[in-house]
Amino acid sequence: MAQLWGGRFTKATDQLVYDFNASITFDKRMIFQDICGSMAHVRMLAKQGILTGEDRDAIITGLAGIYRDVTDGKLTITTEYEDVHSFCEAVLTERIGDAGKRLHTGRSRNDQVALDMRLYVRGQIAETDTCLTEVLTTLQDLMEKNVHTVMPGFTHLQKAQPLTLAHHLGTYFEMFRRDRERLADCKKRLNLCPLGAGALAGTTYPLDREYTATLLGFDGATRNSMDSVSDRDYLLEYLFILSVIAMHLSRFSEEIILWNSNEYRFVEIDDTYSTGSSIMPQKKNPDIAELLRGKTGRVYGSLMGLLTTMKGLPLAYNKDMQEDKEQAFDAMDTVNGCLKLFDGMLSSMKFNETRMRESASAGFTNATDAADYLVGKGIPFRDAHRYVGEMVLACIEKGCGLEDLTLEEFKAICPATEEDIYPAISLETCVDKRLTKGAPGPEAMAEELRSGSEYLKAVPPLSDPLTGLWESLSRTGD
Ligand code: ARG
């Protein structure tokens, strides 16, 4: 047990209590963020004359060494320490002596952990954004290839109107594009530095909080010091975004599972993304798509878990807030992993154009167009709707499609019908004439594709600013 406190205690902590209280097993993943934060802190302390340049350089060199040794596997982060913050400070002091004990001047673990978490989430947001961009690029590519791939569109899982694969995929393009916008928006509120808020009420040292913020790539320092240490809204926002992404992936996976079924056969998931059965030799199961759908539950769970943890907390820091980590880390790992898997599954999947077209031509998907045709002959839409309903009934009795009725049969139901009904209700017409903005017709689709490709060029994925700052944070001198 190596603790950062103990002066006012007369008895040692019970081992069970120690383990219950400790967070090192899961917060050790923030070591890079913790060390960068400490480097920025001592740079600022030295600039303000609170620490000597000599101490600053000893601390920075010591911290860089710790980070190097941990990544090289020469130094192990063990449960002997309460959390990642204690680990760094204790090892530093062991290595460099008294200067190490000066690191925590004007700082509390409360603002330190608030900082580490913001830095960590900022990096994860960039990771999610990169994964989303890859999925969007795959979608854009598939859409460009499938502007003329006709398939049925569904409502209530019943065939509704014909559309194209490009148009169907375009729906998911919009969803993931909005997810990226949400991430960028979340980053704006997150990107303020809480360091210097102290335990809750700031500090009497003349800290330059804006300077620390700049060193760490933040847009500025947070305002109210109590809010700085007790705010986890940015994390909740991120968990909400992850939940929405998981929901989008789940809807898409659900469709892929249906499309891949023996009944639909619209797609075939590649062997590399399928699994077999231990008993039924013929089976090729969409387990990966099912897991992508199933993982959604735990991501929602993380969001609900943290919302519930936060709901009754008085100001400012309470240890309950340590519970922000495990579930949130799980949600980030889950969604970022799912996005990568999903991208691989989507880009290796085969689309069966013939089956999609066959399916679109059955099931009266051209019924709306038949009604619109009658409207063109001067019949009010409500009457046209009824006529076509009767035509569909006649087809069901005859066991054929609308386009298979003879002109006499059409005329017997609605005398205004002419020979030109046949081209008017062909699948091509049904799709190609749908040219309102956002519709599946080829010109409308071309516009959508243009906007998609411009968007992908104009908005590159977010990156983690901290990676690029290591150089300037870890050097010695001013
Ligand atoms: N492990 C703690 C957390 O994750 C660090 C902050 C501890 N602060 C304290 N006052 N006990 O929240």
mmCIF file of C-alpha atoms in Angstrom, residues 197 199-202 223-231 314-317 321:
data_model
loop_
_atom_site.group_PDB
_atom_site.id
_atom_site.type_symbol
_atom_site.label_atom_id
_atom_site.label_comp_id
_atom_site.label_asym_id
_atom_site.label_seq_id
_atom_site.Cartn_x
_atom_site.Cartn_y
_atom_site.Cartn_z
ATOM 1 C CA ALA A 197 -9.292 24.241 -9.759
ATOM 2 C CA ALA A 199 -9.651 20.314 -4.598
ATOM 3 C CA LEU A 200 -12.652 22.566 -5.216
ATOM 4 C CA ALA A 201 -11.851 26.201 -4.399
ATOM 5 C CA GLY A 202 -8.811 27.012 -6.520
ATOM 6 C CA ARG A 223 -14.527 28.775 -15.291
ATOM 7 C CA ASN A 224 -16.010 27.891 -11.870
ATOM 8 C CA SER A 225 -13.560 25.780 -9.841
ATOM 9 C CA MET A 226 -16.245 23.636 -8.162
ATOM 10 C CA ASP A 227 -17.797 22.859 -11.502
ATOM 11 C CA SER A 228 -14.347 22.062 -12.875
ATOM 12 C CA VAL A 229 -13.860 19.170 -10.451
ATOM 13 C CA SER A 230 -17.444 17.905 -10.340
ATOM 14 C CA ASP A 231 -18.462 18.140 -14.011
ATOM 15 C CA PRO A 314 -23.735 17.095 -3.784
ATOM 16 C CA LEU A 315 -20.989 19.503 -4.830
ATOM 17 C CA ALA A 316 -18.148 19.158 -5.370
ATOM 18 C CA TYR A 317 -15.998 15.989 -5.727
ATOM 19 C CA MET A 321 -17.224 9.863 -9.408
#
